[in-house]
mmCIF file of N, CA and C in Angstrom:
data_model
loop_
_atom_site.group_PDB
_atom_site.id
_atom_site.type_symbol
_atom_site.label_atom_id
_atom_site.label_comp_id
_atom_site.label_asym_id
_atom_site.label_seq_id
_atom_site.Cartn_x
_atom_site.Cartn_y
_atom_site.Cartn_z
ATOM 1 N N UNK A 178 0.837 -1.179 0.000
ATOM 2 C CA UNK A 178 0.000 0.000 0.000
ATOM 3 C C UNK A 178 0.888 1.251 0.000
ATOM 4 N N UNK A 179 0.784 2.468 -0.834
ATOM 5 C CA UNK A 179 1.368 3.279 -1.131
ATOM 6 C C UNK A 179 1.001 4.443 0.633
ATOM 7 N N UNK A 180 2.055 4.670 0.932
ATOM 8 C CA UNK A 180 1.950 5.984 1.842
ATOM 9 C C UNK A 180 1.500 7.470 1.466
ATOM 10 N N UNK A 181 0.585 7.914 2.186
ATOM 11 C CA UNK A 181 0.185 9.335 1.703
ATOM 12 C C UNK A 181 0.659 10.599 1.701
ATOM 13 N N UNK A 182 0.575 10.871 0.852
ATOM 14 C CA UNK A 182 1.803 11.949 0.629
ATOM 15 C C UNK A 182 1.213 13.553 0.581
ATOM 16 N N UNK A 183 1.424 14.572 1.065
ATOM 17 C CA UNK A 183 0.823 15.858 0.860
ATOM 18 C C UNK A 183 0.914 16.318 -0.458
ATOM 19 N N UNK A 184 0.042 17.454 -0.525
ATOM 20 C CA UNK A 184 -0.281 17.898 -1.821
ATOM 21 C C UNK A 184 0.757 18.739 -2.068
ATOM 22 N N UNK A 185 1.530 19.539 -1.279
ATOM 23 C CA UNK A 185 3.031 20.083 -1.687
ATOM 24 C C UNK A 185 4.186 18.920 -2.301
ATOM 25 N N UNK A 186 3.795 17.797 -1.499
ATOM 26 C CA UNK A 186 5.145 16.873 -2.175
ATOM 27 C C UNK A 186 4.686 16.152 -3.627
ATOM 28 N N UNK A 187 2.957 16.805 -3.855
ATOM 29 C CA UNK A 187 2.718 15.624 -5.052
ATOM 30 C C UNK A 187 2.928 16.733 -6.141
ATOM 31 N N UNK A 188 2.934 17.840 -5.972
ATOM 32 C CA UNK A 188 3.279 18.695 -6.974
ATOM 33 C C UNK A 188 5.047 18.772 -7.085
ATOM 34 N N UNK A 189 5.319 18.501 -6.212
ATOM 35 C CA UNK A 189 7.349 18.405 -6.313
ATOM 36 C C UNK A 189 7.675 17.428 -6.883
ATOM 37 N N UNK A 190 6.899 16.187 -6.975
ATOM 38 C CA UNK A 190 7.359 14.657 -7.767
ATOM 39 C C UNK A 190 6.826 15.269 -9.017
ATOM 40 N N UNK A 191 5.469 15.805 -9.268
ATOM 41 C CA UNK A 191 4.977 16.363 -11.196
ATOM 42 C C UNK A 191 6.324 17.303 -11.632
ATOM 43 N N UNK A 192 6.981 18.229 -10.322
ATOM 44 C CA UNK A 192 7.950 18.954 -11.218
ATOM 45 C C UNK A 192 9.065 18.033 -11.307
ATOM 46 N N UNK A 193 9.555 17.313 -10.653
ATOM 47 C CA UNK A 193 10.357 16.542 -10.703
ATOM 48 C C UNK A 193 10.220 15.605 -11.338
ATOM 49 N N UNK A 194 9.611 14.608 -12.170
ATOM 50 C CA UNK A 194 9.162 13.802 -13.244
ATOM 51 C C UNK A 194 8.491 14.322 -14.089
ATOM 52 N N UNK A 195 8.748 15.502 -14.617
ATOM 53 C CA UNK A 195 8.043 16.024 -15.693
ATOM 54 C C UNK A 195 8.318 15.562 -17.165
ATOM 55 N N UNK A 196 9.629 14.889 -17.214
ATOM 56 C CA UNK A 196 10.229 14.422 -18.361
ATOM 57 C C UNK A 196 9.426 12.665 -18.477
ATOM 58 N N UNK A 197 9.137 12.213 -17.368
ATOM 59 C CA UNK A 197 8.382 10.746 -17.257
ATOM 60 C C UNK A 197 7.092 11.271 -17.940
ATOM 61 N N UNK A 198 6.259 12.363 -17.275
ATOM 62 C CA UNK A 198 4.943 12.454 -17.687
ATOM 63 C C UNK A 198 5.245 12.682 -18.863
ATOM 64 N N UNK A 199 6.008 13.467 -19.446
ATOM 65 C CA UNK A 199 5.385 13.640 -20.866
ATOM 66 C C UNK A 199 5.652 12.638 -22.007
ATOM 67 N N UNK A 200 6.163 11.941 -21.663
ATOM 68 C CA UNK A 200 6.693 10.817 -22.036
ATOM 69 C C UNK A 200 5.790 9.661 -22.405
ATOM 70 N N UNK A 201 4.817 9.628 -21.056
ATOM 71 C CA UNK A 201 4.104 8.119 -20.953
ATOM 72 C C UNK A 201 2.561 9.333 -21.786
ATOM 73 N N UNK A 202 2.467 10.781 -21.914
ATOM 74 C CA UNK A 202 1.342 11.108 -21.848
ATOM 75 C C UNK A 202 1.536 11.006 -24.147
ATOM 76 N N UNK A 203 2.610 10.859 -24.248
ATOM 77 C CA UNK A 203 2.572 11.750 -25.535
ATOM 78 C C UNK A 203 2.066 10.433 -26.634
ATOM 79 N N UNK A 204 2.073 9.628 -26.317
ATOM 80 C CA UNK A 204 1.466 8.240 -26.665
ATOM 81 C C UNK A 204 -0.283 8.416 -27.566
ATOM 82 N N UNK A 205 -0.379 9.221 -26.151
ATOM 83 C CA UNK A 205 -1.943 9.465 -26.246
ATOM 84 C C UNK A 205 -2.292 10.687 -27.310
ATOM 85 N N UNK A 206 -1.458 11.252 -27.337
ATOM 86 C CA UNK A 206 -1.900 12.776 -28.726
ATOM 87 C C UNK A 206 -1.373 12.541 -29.933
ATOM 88 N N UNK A 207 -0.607 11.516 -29.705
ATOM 89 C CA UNK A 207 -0.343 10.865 -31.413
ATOM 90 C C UNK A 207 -1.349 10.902 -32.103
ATOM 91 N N UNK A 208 -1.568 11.040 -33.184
ATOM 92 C CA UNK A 208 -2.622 11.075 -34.376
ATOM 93 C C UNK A 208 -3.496 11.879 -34.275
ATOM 94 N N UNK A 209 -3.479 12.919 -33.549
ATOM 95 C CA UNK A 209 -4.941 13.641 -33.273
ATOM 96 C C UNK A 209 -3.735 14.740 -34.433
ATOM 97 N N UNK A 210 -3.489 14.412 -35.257
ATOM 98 C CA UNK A 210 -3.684 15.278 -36.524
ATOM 99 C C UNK A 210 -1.775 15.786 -36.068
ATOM 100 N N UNK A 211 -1.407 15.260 -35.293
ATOM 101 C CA UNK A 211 -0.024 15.149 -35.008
ATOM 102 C C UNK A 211 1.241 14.343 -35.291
ATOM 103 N N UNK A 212 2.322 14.255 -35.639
ATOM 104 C CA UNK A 212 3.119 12.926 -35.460
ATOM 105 C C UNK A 212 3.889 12.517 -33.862
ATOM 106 N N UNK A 213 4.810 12.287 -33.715
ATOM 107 C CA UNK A 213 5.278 11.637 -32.289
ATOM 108 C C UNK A 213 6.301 12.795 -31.897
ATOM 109 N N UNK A 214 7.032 13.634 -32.655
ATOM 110 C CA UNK A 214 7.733 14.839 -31.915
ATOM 111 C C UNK A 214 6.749 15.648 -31.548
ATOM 112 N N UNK A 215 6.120 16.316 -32.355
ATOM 113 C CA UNK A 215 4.868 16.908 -32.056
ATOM 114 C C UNK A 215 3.934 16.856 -30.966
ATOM 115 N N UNK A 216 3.345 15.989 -31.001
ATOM 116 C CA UNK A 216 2.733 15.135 -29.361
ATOM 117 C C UNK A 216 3.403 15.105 -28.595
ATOM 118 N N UNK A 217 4.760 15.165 -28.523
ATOM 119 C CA UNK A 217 5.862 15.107 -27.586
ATOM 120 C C UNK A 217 5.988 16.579 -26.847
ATOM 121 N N UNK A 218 6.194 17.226 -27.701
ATOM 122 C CA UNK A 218 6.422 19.146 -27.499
ATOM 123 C C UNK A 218 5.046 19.246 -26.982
ATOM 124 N N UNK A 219 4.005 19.039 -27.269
ATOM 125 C CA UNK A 219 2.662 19.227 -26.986
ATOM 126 C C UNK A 219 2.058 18.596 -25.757
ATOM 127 N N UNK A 220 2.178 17.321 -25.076
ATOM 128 C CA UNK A 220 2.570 16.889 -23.847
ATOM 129 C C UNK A 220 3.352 17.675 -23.050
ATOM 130 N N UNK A 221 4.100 18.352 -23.453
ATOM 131 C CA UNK A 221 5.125 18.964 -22.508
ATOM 132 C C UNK A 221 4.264 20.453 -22.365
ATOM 133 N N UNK A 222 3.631 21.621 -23.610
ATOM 134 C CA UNK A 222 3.588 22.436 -23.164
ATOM 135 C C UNK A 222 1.865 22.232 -22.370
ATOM 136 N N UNK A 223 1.219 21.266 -22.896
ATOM 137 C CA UNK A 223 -0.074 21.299 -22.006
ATOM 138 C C UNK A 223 0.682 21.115 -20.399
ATOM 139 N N UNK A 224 1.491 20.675 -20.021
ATOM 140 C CA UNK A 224 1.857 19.993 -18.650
ATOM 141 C C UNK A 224 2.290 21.021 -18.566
ATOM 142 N N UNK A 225 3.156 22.163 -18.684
ATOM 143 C CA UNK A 225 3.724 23.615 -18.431
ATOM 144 C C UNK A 225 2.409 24.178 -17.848
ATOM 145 N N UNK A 226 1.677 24.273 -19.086
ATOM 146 C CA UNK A 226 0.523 25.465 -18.883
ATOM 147 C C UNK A 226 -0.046 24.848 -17.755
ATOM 148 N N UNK A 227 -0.170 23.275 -17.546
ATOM 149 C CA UNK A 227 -0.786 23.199 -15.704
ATOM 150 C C UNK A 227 -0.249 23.177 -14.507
ATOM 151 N N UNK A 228 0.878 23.012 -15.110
ATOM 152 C CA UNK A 228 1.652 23.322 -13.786
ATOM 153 C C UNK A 228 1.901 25.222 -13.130
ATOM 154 N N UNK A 229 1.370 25.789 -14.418
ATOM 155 C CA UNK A 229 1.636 27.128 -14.554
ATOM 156 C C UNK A 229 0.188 27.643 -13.696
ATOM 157 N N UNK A 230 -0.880 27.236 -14.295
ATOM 158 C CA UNK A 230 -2.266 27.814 -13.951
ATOM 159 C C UNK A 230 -2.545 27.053 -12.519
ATOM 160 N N UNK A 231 -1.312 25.753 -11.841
ATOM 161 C CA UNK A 231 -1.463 25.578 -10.607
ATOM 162 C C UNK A 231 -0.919 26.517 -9.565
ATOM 163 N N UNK A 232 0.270 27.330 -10.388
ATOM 164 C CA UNK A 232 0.751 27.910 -9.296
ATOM 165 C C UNK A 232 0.261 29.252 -9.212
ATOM 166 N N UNK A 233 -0.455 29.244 -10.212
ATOM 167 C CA UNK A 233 -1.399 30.628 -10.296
ATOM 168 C C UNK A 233 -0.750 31.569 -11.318
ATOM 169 N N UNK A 234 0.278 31.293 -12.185
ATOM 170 C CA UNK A 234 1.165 32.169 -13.012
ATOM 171 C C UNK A 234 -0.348 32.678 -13.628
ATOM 172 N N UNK A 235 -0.154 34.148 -14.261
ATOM 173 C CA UNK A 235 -0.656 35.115 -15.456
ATOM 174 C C UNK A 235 -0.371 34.232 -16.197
ATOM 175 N N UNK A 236 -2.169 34.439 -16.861
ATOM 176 C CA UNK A 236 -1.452 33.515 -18.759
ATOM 177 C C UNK A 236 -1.011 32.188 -18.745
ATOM 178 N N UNK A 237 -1.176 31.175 -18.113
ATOM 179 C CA UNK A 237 -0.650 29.662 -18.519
ATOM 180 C C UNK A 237 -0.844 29.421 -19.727
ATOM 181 N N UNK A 238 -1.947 29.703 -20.347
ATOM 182 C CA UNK A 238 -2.411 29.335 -21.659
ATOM 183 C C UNK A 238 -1.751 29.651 -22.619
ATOM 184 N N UNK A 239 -0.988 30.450 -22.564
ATOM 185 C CA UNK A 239 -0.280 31.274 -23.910
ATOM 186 C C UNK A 239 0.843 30.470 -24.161
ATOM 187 N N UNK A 240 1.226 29.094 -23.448
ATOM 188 C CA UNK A 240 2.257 28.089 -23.891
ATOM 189 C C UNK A 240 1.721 27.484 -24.323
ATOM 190 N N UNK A 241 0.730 27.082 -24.779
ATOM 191 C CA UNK A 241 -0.540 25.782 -25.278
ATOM 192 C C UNK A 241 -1.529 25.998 -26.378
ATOM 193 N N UNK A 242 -1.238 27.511 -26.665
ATOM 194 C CA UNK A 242 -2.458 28.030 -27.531
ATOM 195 C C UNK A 242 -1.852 27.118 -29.405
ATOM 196 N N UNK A 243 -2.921 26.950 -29.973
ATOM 197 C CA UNK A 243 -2.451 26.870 -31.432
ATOM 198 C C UNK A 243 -2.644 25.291 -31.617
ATOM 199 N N UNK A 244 -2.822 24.194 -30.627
ATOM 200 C CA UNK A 244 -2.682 22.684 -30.431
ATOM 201 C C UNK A 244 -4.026 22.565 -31.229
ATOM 202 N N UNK A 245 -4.306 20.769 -32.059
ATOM 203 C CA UNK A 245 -5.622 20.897 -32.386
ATOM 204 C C UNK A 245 -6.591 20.272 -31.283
ATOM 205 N N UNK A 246 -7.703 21.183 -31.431
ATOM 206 C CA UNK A 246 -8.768 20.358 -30.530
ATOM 207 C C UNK A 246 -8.774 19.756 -29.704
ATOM 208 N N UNK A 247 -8.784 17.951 -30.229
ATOM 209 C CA UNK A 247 -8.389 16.821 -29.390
ATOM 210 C C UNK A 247 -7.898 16.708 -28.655
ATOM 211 N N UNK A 248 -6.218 17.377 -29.045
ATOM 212 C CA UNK A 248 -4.906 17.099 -27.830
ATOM 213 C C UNK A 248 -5.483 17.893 -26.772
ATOM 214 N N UNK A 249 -6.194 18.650 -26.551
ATOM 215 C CA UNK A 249 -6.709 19.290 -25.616
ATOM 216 C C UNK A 249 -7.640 18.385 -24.449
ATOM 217 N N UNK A 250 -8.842 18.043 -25.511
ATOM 218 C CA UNK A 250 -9.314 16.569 -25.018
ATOM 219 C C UNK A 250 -8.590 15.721 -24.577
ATOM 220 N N UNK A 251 -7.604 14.908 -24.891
ATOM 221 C CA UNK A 251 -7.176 13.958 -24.486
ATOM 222 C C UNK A 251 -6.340 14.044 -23.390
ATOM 223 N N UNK A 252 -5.689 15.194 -23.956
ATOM 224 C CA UNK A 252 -4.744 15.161 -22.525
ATOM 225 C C UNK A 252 -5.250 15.186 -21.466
ATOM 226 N N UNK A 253 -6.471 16.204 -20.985
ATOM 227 C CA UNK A 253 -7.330 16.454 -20.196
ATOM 228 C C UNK A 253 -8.439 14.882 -19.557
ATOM 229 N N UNK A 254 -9.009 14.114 -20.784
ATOM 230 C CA UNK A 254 -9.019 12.837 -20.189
ATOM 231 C C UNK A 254 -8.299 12.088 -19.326
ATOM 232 N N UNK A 255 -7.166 12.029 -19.714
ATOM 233 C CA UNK A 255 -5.689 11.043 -19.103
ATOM 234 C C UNK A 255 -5.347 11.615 -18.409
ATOM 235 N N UNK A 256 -5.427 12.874 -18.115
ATOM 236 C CA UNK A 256 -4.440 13.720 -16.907
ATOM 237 C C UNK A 256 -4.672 12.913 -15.075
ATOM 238 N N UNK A 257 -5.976 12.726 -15.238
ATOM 239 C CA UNK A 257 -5.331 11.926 -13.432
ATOM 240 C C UNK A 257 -4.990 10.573 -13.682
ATOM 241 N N UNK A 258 -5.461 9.858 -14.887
ATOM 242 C CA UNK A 258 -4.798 8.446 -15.027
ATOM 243 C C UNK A 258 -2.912 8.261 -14.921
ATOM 244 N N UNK A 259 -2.515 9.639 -15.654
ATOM 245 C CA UNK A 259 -1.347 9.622 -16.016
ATOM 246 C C UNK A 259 -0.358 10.228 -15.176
ATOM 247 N N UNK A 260 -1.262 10.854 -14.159
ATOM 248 C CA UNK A 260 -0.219 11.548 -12.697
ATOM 249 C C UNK A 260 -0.544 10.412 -11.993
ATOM 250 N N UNK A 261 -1.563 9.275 -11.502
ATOM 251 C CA UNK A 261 -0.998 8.344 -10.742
ATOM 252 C C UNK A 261 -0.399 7.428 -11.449
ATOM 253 N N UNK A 262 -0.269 7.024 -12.485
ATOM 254 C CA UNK A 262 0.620 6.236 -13.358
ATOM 255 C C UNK A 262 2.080 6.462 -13.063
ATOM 256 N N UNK A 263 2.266 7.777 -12.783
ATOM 257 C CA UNK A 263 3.452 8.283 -12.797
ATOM 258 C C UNK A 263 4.110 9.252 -11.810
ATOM 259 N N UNK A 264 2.991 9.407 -10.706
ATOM 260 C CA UNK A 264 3.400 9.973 -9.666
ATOM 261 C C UNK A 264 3.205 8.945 -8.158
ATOM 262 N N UNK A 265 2.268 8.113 -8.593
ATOM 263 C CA UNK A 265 1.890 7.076 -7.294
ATOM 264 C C UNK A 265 0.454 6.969 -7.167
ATOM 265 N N UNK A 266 0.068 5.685 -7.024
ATOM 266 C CA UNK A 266 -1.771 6.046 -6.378
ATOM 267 C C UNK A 266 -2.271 6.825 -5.442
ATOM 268 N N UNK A 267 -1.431 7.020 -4.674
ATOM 269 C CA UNK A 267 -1.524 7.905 -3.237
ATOM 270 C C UNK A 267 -1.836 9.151 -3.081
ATOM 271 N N UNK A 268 -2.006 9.796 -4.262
ATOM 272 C CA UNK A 268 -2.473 11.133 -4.894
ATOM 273 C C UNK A 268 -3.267 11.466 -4.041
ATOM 274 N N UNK A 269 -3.022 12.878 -3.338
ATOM 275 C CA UNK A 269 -4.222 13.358 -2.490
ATOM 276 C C UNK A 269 -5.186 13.868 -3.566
ATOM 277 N N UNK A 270 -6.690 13.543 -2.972
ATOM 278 C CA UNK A 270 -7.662 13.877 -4.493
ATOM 279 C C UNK A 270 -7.575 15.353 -4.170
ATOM 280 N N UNK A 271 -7.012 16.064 -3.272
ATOM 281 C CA UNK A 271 -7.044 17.853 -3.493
ATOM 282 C C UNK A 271 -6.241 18.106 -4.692
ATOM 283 N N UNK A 272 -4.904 17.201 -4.721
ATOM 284 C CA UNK A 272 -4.034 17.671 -5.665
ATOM 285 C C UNK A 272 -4.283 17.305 -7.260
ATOM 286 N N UNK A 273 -4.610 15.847 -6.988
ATOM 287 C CA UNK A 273 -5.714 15.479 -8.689
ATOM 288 C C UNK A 273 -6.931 16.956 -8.867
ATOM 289 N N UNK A 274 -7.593 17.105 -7.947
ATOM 290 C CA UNK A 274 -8.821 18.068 -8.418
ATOM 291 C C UNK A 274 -8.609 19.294 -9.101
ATOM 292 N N UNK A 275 -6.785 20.127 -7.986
ATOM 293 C CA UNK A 275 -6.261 21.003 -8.521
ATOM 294 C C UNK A 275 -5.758 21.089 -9.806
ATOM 295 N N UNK A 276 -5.141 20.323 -9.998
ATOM 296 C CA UNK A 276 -4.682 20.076 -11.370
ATOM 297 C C UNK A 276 -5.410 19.624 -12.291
ATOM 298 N N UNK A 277 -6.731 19.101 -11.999
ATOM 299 C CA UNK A 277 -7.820 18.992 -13.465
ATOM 300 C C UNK A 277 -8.617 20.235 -13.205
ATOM 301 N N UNK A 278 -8.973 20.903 -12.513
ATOM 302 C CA UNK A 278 -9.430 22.285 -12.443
ATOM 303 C C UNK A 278 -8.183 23.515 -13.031
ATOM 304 N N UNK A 279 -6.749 23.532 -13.023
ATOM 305 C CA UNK A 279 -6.056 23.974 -13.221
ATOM 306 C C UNK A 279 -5.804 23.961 -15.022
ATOM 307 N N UNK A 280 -5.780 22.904 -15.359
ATOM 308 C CA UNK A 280 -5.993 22.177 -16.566
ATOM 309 C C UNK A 280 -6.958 22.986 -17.646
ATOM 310 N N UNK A 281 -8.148 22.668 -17.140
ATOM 311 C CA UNK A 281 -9.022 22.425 -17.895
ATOM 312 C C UNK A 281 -9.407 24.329 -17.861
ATOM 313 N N UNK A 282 -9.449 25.289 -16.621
ATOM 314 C CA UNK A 282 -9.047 26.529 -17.126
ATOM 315 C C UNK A 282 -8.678 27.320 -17.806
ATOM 316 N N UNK A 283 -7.350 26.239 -18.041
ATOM 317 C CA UNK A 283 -6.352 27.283 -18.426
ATOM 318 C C UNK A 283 -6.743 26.290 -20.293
ATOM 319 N N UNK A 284 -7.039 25.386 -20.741
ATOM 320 C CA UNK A 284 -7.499 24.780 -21.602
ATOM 321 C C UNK A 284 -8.477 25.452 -22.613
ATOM 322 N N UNK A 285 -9.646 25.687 -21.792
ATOM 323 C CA UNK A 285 -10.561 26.480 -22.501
ATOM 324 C C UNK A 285 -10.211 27.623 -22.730
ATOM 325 N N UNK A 286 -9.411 28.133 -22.142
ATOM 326 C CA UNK A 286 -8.605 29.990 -22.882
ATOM 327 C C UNK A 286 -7.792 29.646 -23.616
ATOM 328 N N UNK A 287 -6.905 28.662 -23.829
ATOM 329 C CA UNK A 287 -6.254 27.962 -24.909
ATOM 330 C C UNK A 287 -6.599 28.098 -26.159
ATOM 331 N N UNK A 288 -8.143 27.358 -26.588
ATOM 332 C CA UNK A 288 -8.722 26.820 -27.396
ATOM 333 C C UNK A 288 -9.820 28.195 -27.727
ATOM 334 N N UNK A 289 -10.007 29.025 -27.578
ATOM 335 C CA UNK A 289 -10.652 29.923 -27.500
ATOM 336 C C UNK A 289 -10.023 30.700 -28.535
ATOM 337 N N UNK A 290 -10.933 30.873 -29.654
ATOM 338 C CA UNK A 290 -10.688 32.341 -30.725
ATOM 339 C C UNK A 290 -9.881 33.410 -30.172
ATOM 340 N N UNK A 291 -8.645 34.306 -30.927
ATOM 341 C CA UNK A 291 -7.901 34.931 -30.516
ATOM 342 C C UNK A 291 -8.362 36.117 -31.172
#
């Protein structure tokens, strides 16, 4: 059984395995009108922009804007599958909630007509 971990240390393992997440996430945005570098860079800046709109930065979105559609979708599907995949089951659900509320914020200003 995994030990529980605070929501400060589960955001220090996402910055600290940020190269794992995007890794196991970029799998998933393949083909949404992308190839595998692409999905790769794109995994990485959706995971910026939430780690950005977690810590409350101005503007997360403006690293993410221009992606199609989907990758938006998808990533946003997989996002708590793929932080306990890769951060531990032990996930406090404050810190999953933050980060799909953080996400999905900063997502829809993303995807939004400029």
């Amino acid at each position: 059984m995994d030990t529980p971990i605070s929501e400060a240390e589960a955001f220090g393992l996402l910055q600290n395995r940020r190269a794992a997440f995007t890794a196991a996430a970029t799998p998933f945005l393949v083909g949404v009108d992308i190839d595998t570098a692409t999905a790769a860079a794109a995994a990485d800046r959706l995971l910026d922009m939430t780690i950005a709109a977690y810590e409350g930065r101005p503007a997360p979105e403006a690293s993410a804007r221009g992606l199609p559609r989907a990758a938006y979708s998808l990533f946003g599907d997989y996002l708590v599958p793929l932080l306990k995949d890769v951060l531990g089951a032990s996930l406090p659900v404050a810190f999953l909630a933050r980060c799909v509320d953080s996400y999905w914020r900063s997502a829809t200003r993303a995807m939004a007509p400029q």
